[in-house]
Coordinates of C-alpha atoms in Angstrom, one line a residue:
X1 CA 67.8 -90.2 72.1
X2 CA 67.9 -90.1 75.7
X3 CA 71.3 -90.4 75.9
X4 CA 72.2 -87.8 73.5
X5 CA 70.4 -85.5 75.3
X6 CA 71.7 -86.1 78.6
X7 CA 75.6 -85.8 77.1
X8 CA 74.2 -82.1 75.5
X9 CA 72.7 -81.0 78.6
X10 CA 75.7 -82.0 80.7
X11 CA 78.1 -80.1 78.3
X12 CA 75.6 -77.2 78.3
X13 CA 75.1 -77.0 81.9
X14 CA 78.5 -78.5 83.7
X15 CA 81.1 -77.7 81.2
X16 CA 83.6 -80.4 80.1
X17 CA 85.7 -82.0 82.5
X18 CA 88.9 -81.2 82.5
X19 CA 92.0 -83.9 84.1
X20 CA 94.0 -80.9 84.7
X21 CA 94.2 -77.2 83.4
X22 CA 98.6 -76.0 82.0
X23 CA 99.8 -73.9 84.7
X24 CA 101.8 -71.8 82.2
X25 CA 100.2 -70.1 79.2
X26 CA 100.6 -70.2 75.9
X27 CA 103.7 -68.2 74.1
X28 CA 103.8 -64.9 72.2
X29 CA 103.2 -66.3 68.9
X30 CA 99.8 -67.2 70.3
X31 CA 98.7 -64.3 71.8
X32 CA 100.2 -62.2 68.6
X33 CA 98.0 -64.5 66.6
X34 CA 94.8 -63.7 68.5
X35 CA 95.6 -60.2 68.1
X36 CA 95.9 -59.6 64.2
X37 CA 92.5 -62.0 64.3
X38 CA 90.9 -59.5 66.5
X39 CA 91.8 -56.7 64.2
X40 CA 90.8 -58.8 60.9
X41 CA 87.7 -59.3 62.3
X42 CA 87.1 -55.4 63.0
X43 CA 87.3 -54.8 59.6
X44 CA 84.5 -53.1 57.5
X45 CA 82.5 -53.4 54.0
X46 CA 83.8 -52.4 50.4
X47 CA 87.5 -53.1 48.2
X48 CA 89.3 -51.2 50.8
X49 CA 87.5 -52.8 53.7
X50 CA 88.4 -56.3 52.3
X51 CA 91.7 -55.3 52.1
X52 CA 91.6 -55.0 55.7
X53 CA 89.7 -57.6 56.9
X54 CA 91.7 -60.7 54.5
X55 CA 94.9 -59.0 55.2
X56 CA 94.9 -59.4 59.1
X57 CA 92.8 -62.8 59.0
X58 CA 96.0 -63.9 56.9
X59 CA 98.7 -62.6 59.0
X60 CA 97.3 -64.2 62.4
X61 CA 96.6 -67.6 60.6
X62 CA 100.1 -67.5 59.7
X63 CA 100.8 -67.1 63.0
X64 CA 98.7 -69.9 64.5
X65 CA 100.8 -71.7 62.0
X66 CA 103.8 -71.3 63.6
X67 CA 102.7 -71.6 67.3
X68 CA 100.8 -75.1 66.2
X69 CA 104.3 -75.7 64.9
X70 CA 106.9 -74.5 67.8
X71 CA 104.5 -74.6 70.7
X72 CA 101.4 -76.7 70.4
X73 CA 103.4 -79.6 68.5
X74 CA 99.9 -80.1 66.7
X75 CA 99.7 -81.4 63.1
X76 CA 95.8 -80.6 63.1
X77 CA 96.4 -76.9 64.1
X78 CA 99.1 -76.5 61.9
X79 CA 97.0 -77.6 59.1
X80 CA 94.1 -75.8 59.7
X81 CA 96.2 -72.4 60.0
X82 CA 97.6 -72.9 56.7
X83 CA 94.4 -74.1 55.0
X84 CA 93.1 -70.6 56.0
X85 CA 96.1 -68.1 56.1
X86 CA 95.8 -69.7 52.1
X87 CA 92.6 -68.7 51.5
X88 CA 92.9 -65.3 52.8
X89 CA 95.7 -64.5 50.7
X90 CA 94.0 -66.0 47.7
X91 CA 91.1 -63.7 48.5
X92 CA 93.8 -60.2 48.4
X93 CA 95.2 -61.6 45.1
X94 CA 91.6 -61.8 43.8
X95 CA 91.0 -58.2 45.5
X96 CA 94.2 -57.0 43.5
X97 CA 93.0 -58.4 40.5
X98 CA 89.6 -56.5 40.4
X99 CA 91.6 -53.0 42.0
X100 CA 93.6 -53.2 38.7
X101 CA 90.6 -54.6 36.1
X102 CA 88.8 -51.3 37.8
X103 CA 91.3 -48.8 37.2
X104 CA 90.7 -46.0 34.8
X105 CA 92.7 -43.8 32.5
X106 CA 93.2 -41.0 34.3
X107 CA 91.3 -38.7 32.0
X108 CA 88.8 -40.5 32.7
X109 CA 88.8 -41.0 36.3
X110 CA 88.9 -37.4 36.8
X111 CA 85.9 -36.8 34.4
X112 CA 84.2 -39.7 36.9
X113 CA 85.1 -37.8 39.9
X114 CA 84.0 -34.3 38.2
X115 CA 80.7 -35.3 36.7
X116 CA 79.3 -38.0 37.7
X117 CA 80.8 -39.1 41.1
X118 CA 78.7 -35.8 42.8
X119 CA 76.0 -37.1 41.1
X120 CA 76.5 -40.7 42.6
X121 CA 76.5 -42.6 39.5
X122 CA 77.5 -46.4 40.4
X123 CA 81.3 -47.2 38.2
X124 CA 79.6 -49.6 36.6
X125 CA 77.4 -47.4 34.6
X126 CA 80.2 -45.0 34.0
X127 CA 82.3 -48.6 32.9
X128 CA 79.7 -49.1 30.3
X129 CA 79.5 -45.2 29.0
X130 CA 83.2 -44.9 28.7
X131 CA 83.2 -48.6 26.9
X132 CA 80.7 -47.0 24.5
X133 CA 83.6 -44.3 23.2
X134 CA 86.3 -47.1 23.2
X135 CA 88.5 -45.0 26.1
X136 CA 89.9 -42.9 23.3
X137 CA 90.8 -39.4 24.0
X138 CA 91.1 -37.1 21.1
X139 CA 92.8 -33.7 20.7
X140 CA 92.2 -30.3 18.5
X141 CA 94.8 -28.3 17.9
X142 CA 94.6 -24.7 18.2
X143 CA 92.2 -23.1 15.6
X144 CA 91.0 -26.6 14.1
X145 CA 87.6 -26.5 13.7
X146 CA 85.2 -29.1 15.3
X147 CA 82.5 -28.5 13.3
X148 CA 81.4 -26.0 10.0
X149 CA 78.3 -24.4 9.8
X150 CA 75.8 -25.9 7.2
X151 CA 78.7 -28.9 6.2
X152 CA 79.8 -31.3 9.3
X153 CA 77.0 -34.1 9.6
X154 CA 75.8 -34.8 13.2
X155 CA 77.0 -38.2 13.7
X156 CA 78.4 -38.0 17.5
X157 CA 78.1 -36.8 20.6
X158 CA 81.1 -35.0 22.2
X159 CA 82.3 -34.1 25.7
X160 CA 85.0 -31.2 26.0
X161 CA 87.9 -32.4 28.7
X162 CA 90.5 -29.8 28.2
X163 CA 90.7 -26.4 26.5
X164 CA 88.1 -23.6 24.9
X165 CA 86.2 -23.7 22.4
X166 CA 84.1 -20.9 20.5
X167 CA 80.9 -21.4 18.6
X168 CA 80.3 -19.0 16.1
X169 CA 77.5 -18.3 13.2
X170 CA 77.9 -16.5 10.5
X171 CA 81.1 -15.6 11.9
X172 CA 79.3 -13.7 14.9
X173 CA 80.8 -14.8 18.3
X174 CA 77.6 -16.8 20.4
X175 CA 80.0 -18.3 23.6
X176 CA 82.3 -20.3 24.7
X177 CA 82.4 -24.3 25.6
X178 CA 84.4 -25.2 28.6
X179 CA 86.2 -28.4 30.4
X180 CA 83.2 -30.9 31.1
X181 CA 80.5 -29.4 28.9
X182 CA 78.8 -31.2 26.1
X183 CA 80.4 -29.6 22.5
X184 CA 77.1 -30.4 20.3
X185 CA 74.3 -30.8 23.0
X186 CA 72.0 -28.7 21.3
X187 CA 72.5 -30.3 17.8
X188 CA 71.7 -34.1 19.2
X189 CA 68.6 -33.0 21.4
X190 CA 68.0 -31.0 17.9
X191 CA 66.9 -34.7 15.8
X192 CA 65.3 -37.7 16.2
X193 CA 67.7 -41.4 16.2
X194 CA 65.9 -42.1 12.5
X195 CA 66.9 -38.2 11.1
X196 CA 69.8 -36.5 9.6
X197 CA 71.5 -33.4 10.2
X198 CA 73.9 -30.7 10.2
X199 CA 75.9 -28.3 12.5
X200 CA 74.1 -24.5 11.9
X201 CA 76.9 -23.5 14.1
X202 CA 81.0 -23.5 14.0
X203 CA 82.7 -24.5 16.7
X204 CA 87.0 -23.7 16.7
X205 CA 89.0 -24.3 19.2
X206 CA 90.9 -21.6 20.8
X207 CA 93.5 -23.5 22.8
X208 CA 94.9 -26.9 22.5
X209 CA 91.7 -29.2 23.4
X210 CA 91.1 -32.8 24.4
X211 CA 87.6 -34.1 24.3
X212 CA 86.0 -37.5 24.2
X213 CA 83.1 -38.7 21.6
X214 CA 80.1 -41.1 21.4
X215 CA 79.4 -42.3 17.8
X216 CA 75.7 -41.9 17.4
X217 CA 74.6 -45.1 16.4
X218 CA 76.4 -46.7 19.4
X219 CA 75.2 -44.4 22.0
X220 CA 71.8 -44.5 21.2
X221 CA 72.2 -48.5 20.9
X222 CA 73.7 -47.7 24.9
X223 CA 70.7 -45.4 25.9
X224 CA 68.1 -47.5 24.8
X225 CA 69.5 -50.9 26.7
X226 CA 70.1 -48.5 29.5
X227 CA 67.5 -47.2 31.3
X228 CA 69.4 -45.7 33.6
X229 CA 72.2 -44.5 31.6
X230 CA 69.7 -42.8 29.2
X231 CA 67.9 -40.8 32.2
X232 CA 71.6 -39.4 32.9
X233 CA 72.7 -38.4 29.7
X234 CA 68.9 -36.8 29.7
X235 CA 69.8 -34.9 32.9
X236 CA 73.6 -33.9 31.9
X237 CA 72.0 -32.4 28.3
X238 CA 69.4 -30.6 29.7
X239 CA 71.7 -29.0 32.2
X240 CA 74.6 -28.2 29.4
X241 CA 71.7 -27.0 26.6
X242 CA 70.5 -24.6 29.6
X243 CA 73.5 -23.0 30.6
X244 CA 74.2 -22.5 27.1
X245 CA 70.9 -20.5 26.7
X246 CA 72.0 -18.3 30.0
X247 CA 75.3 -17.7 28.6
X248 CA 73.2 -16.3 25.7
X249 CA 71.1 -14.4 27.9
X250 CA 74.1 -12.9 29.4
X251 CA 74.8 -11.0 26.1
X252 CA 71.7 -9.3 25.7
X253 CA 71.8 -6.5 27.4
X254 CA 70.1 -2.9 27.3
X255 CA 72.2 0.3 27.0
X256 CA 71.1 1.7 30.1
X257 CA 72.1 -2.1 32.2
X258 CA 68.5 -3.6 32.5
X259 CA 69.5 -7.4 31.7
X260 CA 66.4 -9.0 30.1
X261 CA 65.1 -12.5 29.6
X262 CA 65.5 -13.9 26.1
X263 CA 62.1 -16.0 26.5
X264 CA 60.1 -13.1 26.0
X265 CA 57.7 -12.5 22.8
X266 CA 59.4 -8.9 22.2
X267 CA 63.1 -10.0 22.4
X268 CA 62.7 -13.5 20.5
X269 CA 63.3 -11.7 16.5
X270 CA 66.1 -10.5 17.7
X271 CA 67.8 -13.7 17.8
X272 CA 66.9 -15.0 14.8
X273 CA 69.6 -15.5 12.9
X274 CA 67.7 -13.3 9.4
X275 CA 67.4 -10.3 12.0
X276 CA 70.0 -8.4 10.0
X277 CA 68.5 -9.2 6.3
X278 CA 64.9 -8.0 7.6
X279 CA 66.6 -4.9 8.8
X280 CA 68.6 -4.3 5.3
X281 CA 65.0 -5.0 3.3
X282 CA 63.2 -2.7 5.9
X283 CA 65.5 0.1 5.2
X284 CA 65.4 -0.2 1.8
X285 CA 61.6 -0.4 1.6
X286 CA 61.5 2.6 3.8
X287 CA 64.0 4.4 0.9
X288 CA 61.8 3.7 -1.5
X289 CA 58.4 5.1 0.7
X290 CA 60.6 8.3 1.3
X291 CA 62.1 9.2 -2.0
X292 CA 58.7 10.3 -3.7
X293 CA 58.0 12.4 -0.8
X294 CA 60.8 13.9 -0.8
X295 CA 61.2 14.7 -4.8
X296 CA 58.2 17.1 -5.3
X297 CA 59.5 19.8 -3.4
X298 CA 63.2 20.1 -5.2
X299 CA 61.0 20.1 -8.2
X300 CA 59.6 23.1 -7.0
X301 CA 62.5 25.2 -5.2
X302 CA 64.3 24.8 -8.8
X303 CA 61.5 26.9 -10.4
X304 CA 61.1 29.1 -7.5
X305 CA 64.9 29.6 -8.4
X306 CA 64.4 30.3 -12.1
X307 CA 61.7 33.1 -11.6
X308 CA 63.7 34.8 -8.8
X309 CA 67.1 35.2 -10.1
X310 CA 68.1 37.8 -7.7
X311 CA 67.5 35.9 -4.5
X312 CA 70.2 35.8 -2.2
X313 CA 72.1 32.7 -1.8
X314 CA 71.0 30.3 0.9
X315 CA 72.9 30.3 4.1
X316 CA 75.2 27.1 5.3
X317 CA 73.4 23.9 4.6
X318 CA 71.9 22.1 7.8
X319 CA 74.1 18.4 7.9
X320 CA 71.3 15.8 7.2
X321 CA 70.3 14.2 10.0
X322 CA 70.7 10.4 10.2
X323 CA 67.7 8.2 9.7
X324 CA 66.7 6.3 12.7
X325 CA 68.0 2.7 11.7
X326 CA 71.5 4.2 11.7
X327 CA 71.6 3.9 15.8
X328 CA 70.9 0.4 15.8
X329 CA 74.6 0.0 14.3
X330 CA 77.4 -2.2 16.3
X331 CA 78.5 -0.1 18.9
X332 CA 82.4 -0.4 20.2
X333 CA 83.0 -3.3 21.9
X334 CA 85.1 -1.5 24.6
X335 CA 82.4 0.1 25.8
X336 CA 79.6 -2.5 25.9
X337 CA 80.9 -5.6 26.2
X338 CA 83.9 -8.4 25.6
X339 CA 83.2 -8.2 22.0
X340 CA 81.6 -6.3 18.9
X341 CA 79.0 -9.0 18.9
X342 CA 77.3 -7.8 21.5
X343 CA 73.2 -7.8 21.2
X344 CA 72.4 -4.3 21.8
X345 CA 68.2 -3.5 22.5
X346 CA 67.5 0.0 21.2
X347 CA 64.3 1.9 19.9
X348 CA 62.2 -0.9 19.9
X349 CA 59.8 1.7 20.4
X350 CA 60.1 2.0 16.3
X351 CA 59.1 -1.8 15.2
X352 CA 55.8 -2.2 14.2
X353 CA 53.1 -4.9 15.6
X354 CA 54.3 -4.5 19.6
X355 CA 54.4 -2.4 22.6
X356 CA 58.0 -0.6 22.8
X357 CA 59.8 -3.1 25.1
X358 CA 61.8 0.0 26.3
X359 CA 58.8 1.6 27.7
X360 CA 59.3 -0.9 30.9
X361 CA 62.2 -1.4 33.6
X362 CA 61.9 -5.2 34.4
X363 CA 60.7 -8.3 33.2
X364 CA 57.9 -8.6 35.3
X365 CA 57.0 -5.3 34.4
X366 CA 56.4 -6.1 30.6
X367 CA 54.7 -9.4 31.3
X368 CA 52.2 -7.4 33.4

């Protein structure tokens, strides 16, 4: 024990002694060597980084292969060399191998780098969502429908890559769906995983479209392994349902350019989608309330007419005037907005049950 540690301190402390050191130094092939070692070695983290790092460790091990072999005259060195210029290049063919087991359609490594690369989702969780649609891209043609109001079952989840789409109801424009938006967002938040549905909307495509889709059954199988995934398909949903509900908001809008919110209590039957049939049954109840009223006094003028036979003859008839539901027609849509569809607030002063909303200038106002 002794002696060992007498040959350790005399290493450590006098250095090994040498018989004589080379007076000339080594050749280029050496120093080249050292040189793509120090660069190998300067390399950093990551597939890129490894790229680096195994690609200059290989190249100066080669290089220490040939100076052990033309200079150094040195089986060991020239053994050792290639034993690890070997493994570094085993190492870049493994790299290569995972670069190209990586690689994505390109539809879908744009989508990546669109949506969810900002949001810093890790590729394997994308790998996994875009396993769950099977990497198939499919394609409308131009005025194919998506969907049909009250007949297409909601049994996926769609993504819109290319192209416009218009929802419609009833055949009344609502808005648009663009590149990266969710097509039926509203329809799956709409049921539970157990319940059954269908579309109350249409959805047509305008252009030619390419979109991706989830089946239902599988993505919820996805979300509930997933915790993870499913708090990002909660966050993209309620992001896509909510600038669907602005884009609504956007076309209500008061003649005289007030935009108001579509949350509030006054504005919310107007949206409903049986605003028009309560409108037809109030005007004909208020037919009906009128007509009685007005039938007593032609009753009368005709017998005022039979005892005065001489009376002159009445002047130019006064044009009726038009009831007041008449303003609450469709105006032109040249003049209020991109289309006839427009939701235009007037005389809400009229409606029973409420405060006019058109007695105040803001939102804040009203809710006051």
């Amino acid at each position: 024990m002794s002696a060992n540690s007498s040959t350790v301190g005399q290493l450590l402390w006098q250095g090994p002694v040498c018989t004589g050191w080379k007076q000339d130094l080594e050749g280029a092939v050496y120093h080249l060597a050292n040189c793509f070692l120090l660069l190998g070695f300067m390399g950093g983290s990551g597939m890129y980084g490894c790229f680096y790092l195994f690609g200059f460790l290989g190249t100066g091990y080669l290089c220490c292969v040939l100076w052990g072999w033309f200079n150094a005259c040195g089986l060991d060195i020239v053994l050792w060399s290639f034993l690890l210029a070997t493994a570094c290049l085993l190492q870049l063919a493994h790299l290569v191998y995972r670069l190209r087991e990586d690689t994505l359609p390109e539809e879908f490594d744009l989508l990546y780098k669109t949506l969810c690369l900002p949001l810093q989702v890790p590729l394997q969780a994308y790998k996994k969502i875009v396993h769950c649609c099977e990497e198939q891209v499919l394609t409308l043609a131009t005025d194919q429908t998506y969907a049909v109001e009250g007949e297409t079952p909601i049994n996926r989840l769609s993504l819109l890559l290319s192209g416009r789409v218009r929802v419609s109801q009833d055949g009344q424009f609502l808005h648009y769906i663009f590149p990266y938006q969710f097509m039926d967002s509203p329809e799956w938040e709409s049921l539970q995983p157990s319940e059954e549905g269908v579309f109350q909307v249409t959805l047509t495509a305008e252009t030619a479209c390419s979109y991706i889709s989830w089946p239902r059954k599988s993505l919820y199988i996805l979300l509930d392994k997933e915790r993870y995934v499913s708090r990002l398909f909660t966050a993209l949903l309620g992001y896509d349902i909510s600038e669907k509900l602005y884009t609504l908001n956007d076309k209500l809008f008061a003649k005289f350019g007030l935009r108001f919110d579509i949350r509030l209590p006054s504005l919310y039957h107007v949206l409903g989608p049986a605003a028009s049939d309560a409108g037809l049954e109030s005007e004909k109840e208020d037919e009906e309330v009128h007509e009685p009223a007005v039938s007593p006094p032609r009753a009368i003028s005709t017998s005022v007419q039979q005892t005065l036979p001489c009376s002159p003859p009445p002047a130019a008839t006064n044009p009726p005037v038009p009831s007041s539901w008449a303003r609450m027609s469709q105006p032109d849509s040249g003049i209020l907005g991109e289309d006839s569809t427009s939701l235009v607030l007037e005389d809400f002063e009229e409606m029973s049950g409420s405060e006019s909303f058109m007695d105040y200038r803001s939102d804040g106002e009203y809710m006051r």
